[in-house]
Structure formats: structure tokens, C-alpha cells
Coordinates of C-alpha atoms in Angstrom, one line a residue:
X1478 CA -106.0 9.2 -49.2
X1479 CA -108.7 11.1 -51.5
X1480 CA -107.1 13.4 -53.8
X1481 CA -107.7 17.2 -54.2
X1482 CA -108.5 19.2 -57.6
X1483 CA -109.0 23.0 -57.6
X1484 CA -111.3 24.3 -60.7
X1485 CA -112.0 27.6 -61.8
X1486 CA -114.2 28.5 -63.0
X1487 CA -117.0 26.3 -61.8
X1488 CA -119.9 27.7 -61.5
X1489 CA -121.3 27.0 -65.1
X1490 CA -120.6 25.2 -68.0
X1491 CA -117.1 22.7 -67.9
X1492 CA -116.4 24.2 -64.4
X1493 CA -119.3 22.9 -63.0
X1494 CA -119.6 19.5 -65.1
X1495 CA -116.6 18.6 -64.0
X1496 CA -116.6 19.8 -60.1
X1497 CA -119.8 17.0 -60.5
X1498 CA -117.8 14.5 -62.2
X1499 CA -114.8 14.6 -59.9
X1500 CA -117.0 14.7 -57.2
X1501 CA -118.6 11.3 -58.3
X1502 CA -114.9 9.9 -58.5
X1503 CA -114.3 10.6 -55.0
X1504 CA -112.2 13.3 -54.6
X1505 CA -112.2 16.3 -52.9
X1506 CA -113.0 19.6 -55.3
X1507 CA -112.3 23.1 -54.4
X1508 CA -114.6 25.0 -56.4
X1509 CA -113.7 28.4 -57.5
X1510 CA -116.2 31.2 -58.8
X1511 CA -116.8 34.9 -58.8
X1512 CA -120.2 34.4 -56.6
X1513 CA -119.7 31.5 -54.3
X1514 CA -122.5 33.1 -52.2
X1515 CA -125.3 32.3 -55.5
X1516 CA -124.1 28.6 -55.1
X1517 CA -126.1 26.3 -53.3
X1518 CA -126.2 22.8 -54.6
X1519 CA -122.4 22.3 -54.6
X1520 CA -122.2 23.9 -51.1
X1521 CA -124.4 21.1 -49.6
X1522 CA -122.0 18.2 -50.7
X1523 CA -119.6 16.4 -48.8
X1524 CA -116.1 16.7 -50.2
X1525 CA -116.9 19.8 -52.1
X1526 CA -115.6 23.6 -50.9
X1527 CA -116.7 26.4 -52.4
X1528 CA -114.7 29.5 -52.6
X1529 CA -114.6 33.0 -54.1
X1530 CA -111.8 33.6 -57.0
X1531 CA -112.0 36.3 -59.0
X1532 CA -109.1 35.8 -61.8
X1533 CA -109.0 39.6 -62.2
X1534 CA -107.8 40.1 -58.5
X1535 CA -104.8 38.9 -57.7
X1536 CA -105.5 38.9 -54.1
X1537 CA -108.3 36.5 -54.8
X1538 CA -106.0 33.7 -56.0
X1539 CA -103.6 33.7 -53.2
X1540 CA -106.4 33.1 -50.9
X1541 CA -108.6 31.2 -52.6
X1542 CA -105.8 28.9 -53.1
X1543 CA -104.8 29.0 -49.4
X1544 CA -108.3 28.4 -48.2
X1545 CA -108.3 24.9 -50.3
X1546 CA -105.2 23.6 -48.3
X1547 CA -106.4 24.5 -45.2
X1548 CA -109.9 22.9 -46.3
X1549 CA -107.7 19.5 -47.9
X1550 CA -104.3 20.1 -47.2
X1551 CA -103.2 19.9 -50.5
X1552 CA -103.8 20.5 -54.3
X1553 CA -102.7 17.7 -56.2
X1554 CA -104.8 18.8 -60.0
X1555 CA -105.0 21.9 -61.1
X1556 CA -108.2 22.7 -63.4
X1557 CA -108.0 26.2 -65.0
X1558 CA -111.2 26.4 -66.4
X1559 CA -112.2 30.3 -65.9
X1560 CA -112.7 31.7 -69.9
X1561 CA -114.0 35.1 -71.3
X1562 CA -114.2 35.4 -74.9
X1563 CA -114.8 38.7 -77.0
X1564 CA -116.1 39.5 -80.5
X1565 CA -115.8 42.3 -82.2
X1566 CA -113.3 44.1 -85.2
X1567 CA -109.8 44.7 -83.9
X1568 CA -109.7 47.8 -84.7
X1569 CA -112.5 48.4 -82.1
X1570 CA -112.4 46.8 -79.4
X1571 CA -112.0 48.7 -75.8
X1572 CA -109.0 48.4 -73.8
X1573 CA -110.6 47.4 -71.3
X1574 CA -112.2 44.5 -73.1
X1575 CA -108.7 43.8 -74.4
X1576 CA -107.1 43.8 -70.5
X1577 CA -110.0 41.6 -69.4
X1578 CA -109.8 38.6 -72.1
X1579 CA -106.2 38.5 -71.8
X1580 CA -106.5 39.0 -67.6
X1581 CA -108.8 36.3 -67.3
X1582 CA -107.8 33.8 -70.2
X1583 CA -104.0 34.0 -69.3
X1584 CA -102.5 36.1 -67.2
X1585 CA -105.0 34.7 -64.4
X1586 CA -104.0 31.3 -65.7
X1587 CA -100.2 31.9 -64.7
X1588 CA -101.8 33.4 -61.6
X1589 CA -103.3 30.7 -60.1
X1590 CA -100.4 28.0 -61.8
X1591 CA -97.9 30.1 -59.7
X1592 CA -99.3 29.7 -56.6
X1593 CA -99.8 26.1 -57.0
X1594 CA -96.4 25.2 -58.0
X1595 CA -94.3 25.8 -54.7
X1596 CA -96.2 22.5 -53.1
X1597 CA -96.5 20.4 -56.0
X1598 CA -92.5 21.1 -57.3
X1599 CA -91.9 20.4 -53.1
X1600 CA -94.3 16.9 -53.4
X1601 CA -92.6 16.1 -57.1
X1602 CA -95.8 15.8 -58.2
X1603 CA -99.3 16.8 -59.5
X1604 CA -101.1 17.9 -62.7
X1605 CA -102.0 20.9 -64.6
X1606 CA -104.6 21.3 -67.0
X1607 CA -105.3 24.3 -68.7
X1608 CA -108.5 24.2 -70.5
X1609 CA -107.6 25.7 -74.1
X1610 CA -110.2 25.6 -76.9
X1611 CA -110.1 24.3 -80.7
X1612 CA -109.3 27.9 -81.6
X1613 CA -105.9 27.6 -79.7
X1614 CA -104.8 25.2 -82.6
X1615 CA -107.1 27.4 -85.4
X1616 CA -109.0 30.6 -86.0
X1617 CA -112.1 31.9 -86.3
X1618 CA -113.3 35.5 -88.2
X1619 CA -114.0 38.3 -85.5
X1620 CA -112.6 36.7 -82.4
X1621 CA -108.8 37.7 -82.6
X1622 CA -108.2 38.7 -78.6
X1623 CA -109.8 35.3 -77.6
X1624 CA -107.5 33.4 -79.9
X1625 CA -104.8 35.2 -79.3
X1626 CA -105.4 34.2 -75.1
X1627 CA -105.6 30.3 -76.1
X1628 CA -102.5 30.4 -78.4
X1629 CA -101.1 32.0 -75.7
X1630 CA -102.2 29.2 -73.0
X1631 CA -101.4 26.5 -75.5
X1632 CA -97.5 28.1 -76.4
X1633 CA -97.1 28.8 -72.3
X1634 CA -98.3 24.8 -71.4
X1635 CA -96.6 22.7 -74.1
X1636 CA -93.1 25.1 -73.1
X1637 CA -94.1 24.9 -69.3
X1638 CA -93.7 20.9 -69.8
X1639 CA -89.8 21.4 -70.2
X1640 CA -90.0 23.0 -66.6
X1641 CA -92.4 20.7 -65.0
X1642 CA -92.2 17.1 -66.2
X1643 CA -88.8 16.3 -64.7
X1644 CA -90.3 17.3 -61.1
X1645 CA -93.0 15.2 -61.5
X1646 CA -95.5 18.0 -62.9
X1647 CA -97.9 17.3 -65.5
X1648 CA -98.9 19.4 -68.0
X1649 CA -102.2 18.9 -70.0
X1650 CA -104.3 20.8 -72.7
X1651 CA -108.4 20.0 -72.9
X1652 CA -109.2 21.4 -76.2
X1653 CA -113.2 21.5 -76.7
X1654 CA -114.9 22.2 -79.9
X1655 CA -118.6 24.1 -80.1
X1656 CA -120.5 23.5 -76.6
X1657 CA -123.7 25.0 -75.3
X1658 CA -122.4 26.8 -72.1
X1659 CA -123.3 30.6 -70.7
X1660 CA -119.7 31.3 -72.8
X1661 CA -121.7 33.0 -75.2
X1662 CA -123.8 35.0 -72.8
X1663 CA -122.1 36.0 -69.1
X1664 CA -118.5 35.1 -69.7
X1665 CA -118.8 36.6 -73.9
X1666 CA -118.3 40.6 -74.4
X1667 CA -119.9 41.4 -77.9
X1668 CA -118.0 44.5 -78.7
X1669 CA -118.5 44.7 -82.4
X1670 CA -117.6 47.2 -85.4
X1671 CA -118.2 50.7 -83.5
X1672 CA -120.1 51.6 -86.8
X1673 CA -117.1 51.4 -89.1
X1674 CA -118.9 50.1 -92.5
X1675 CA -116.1 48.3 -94.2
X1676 CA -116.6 45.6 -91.7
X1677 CA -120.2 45.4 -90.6
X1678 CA -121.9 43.4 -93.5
X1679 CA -119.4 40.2 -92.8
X1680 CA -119.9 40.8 -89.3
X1681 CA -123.4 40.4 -89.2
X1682 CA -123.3 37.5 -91.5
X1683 CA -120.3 35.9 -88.9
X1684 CA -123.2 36.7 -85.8
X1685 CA -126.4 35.0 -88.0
X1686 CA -124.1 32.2 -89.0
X1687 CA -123.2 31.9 -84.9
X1688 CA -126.5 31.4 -83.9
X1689 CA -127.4 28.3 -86.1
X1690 CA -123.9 27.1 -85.3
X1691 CA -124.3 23.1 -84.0
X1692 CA -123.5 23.1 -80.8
X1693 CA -122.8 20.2 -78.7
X1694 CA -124.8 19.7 -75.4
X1695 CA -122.8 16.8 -73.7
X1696 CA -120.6 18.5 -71.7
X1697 CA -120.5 15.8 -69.7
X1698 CA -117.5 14.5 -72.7
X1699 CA -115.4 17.6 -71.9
X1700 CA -115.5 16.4 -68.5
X1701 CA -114.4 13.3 -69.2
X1702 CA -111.6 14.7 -70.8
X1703 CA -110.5 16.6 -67.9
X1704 CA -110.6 13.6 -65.7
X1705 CA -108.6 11.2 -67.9
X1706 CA -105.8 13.8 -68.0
X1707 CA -106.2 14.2 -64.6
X1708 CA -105.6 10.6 -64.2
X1709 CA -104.3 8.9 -67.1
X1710 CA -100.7 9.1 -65.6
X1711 CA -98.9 9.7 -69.0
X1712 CA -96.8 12.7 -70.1
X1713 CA -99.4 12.9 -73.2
X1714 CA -100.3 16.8 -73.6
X1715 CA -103.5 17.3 -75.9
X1716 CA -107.0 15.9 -75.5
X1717 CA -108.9 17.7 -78.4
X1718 CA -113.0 17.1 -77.6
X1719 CA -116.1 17.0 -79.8
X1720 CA -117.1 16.0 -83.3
X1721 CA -116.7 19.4 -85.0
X1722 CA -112.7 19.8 -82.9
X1723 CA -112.0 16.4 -84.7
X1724 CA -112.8 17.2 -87.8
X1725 CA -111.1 20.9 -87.9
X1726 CA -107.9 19.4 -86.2
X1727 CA -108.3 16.8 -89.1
X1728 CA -108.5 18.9 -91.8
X1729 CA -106.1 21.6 -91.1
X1730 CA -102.6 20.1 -91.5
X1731 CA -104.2 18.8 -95.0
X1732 CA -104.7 22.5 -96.3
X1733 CA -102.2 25.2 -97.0
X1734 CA -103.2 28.5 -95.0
X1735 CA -105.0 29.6 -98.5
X1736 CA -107.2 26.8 -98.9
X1737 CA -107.6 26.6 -95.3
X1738 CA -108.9 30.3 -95.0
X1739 CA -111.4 29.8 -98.2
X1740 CA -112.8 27.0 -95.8
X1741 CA -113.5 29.1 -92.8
X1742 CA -114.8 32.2 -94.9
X1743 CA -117.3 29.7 -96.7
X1744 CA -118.2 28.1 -93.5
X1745 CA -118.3 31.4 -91.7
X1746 CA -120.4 33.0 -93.9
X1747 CA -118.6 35.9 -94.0

């Protein structure tokens, strides 16, 4: 019997290298985004449904996860994929930019966790991978509501594992480093200083060092990643992904948080 994963998130970037991936691997994908209607090449494939899922709407997840059993039958991985991610100065940034990253990045992560969970705890089985980031383990100048989110996601999934793992329920975290995805331009809000001075010269230097940041175009790894905690069968939690996550992941536990900071600033630029 194939097996079913629901992505969100898939319309770009991971989402979508991984609804290809899976796809190639046989299984059956339910593949969630805000427009399903702009999606055509995934819509033509056999074993592939696409459906609408707006993390902001609550409504949307109920019934975009009801519209995948009724397509499959079941859900037996979870992929929550769906990120935003926000720059700016704390001290400006919008409320509404604040309710969205944390709506989107976790609160729509618990969403859509919650309605999978009746069928999978019922079964005694299935997997959940939340899709975190290298700045869920470490931070970053000028993006303090986005880590905050994949703190958050990393806290809620390694507790969550208490819960799950004696029902059967795995828990995973796919940690990617620096990518090239539309995370920087769709799913990115760039709310900035508001004009207050005391911050604006580091924060144009954080934005110009940004743009020549190395970014990684094999997304197709992060995929990987997904899929081997998807079916890897172990209780193992973290799957950090890409050159630059290594080497941050590597060298943090070797600095105190003052030496460790004077690293980031100097790489930073700021």
C-alpha cells in the first residue's frame, strides 16, 4: 500500500523539492499552498493532489486536511514546511507582521499537527517533521521574530516527542542552513528601522552583507533530508542540512556566548 505525506507549503522552494522527490519514491503527496489554482505541473501527476491551505485560516487546515483523506485515505507523514521570515529592529516591527510570522511559523504548525494526530495516535503510528532552520539552534542580527518562531518549533517538537513516541509518533526536525528559495522574496517581510538612526547604519551593513551571503542552490539535499526522516524508522530528532549549518552547529558549543556573538557581528558585518 503506497504511503501518504501532506506538505505545506509546497509551492516553491523545500515544499516543492520535496512534493517532487516523494513523488519519485512513490508515494502519494497532498500538496498544500495558498494558490493551488497558479499550480499546474504538480496537478497533472498521478499520485499528487493539490489543495488550498492557507496557515493563517484555520478553516483552511481542517479542510485541507480532510480533503487529503478522502483523496488517500490517510496521512501517514506530516511535512510542515510553510515559513515566513521578517527583518527589521524590534522595536519596529508592525503587529501585524509580528501576528503573521508567529501565525504562520508556529501557531499554523500546531494547527495542522492537531488535526493530524486523532488518526495517526488511532493507527499508533506516523511521522512529523517540522521543518526548523539553523537559526532555531542560533541567531542572527535583525531577525528576532523569525527566531523566536523556530526556537519555538524546535522547544514544541523535541517536548512533543515525550507525547508521541510511545504511540508510535515520530517526531523529526529538518534544520537547513542558507538556501536560494523565494524565502527571501514572497514569504520574507522587510520591515526595517522605521527611521530610528541608532540602528540604521548596522542595519544596512546586515542587508549588503545578505546579499553576497553564499547561498546553497541544491535544494534537492534538504529534500533528502526530509525523506530520510520520513523513512529512516529511528526515534533520531535532528537532521541539520548544508555546509554553512555544519559548520555554525560546529562551532557554537565551542564558544562562550561572548566569543560566539563577536563571531556573528564580524561575520555579519554589522
Amino acid at each position: 500500500m503506497k504511503k501518504t505525506v501532506f506538505i505545506t507549503g509546497a509551492s516553491s522552494g523545500f515544499g516543492r523539492a520535496a512534493v517532487t522527490l516523494f513523488h519519485q519514491k512513490g508515494w502519494n503527496v497532498i500538496a498544500t499552498m495558498r494558490s493551488p489554482e497558479k499550480e499546474t505541473a504538480f496537478s497533472e501527476l498521478s499520485g499528487v493532489f493539490v489543495t488550498k491551505l492557507d496557515l493563517t485560516h484555520q478553516s483552511d487546515i481542517a479542510e485541507a486536511v480532510e480533503a487529503g483523506v478522502r483523496q488517500f485515505g490517510q496521512i501517514d507523514v506530516l511535512v510542515n514546511n510553510a515559513g515566513f521570515g521578517a527583518i527589521g529592529v524590534l522595536e519596529n516591527a508592525p503587529e501585524e507582521v509580528i501576528k503573521q510570522q508567529f501565525d504562520v511559523n508556529f501557531f499554523g504548525l500546531i494547527g495542522v499537527t492537531k488535526a493530524v494526530l486523532p488518526a495517526m495516535r488511532m493507527r499508533k503510528d506516523g511521522v512529523i517533521i517540522n521543518v526548523s532552520s539553523v537559526g532555531g539552534r542560533l541567531t542572527f542580527p535583525f531577525t528576532t521574530l523569525y527566531h523566536a518562531t523556530k526556537f519555538a518549533v524546535e522547544g514544541l517538537t523535541e517536548s512533543l516527542q515525550y507525547e508521541l513516541n510511545p504511540l508510535g509518533i515520530r517526531l523529526k526536525l529538518v534544520e537547513p542552513g542558507g538556501y536560494k528559495t523565494n524565502f527571501a522574496g514572497r514569504s520574507m517581510s522587510l520591515y526595517g528601522t522605521g527611521g530610528l538612526e541608532d540602528y540604521q547604519a548596522p542595519y544596512d551593513r546586515f542587508l549588503k552583507r545578505l546579499e553576497d551571503w553564499p547561498m546553497s542552490e541544491n535544494l534537492g539535499e534538504v529534500a533528502e533530508a526530509i525523506y530520510e526522516a520520513a523513512t529512516d524508522g529511528t526515534e533520531k530528532l535532528r537532521y541539520p542540512v548544508g555546509h554553512d549549518a555544519a559548520q555554525l552547529l560546529e562551532a557554537r558549543p565551542q564558544m562562550d556566548d561572548i566569543a560566539f556573538k563577536k563571531m556573528m557581528v564580524g561575520q555579519t558585518g554589522i
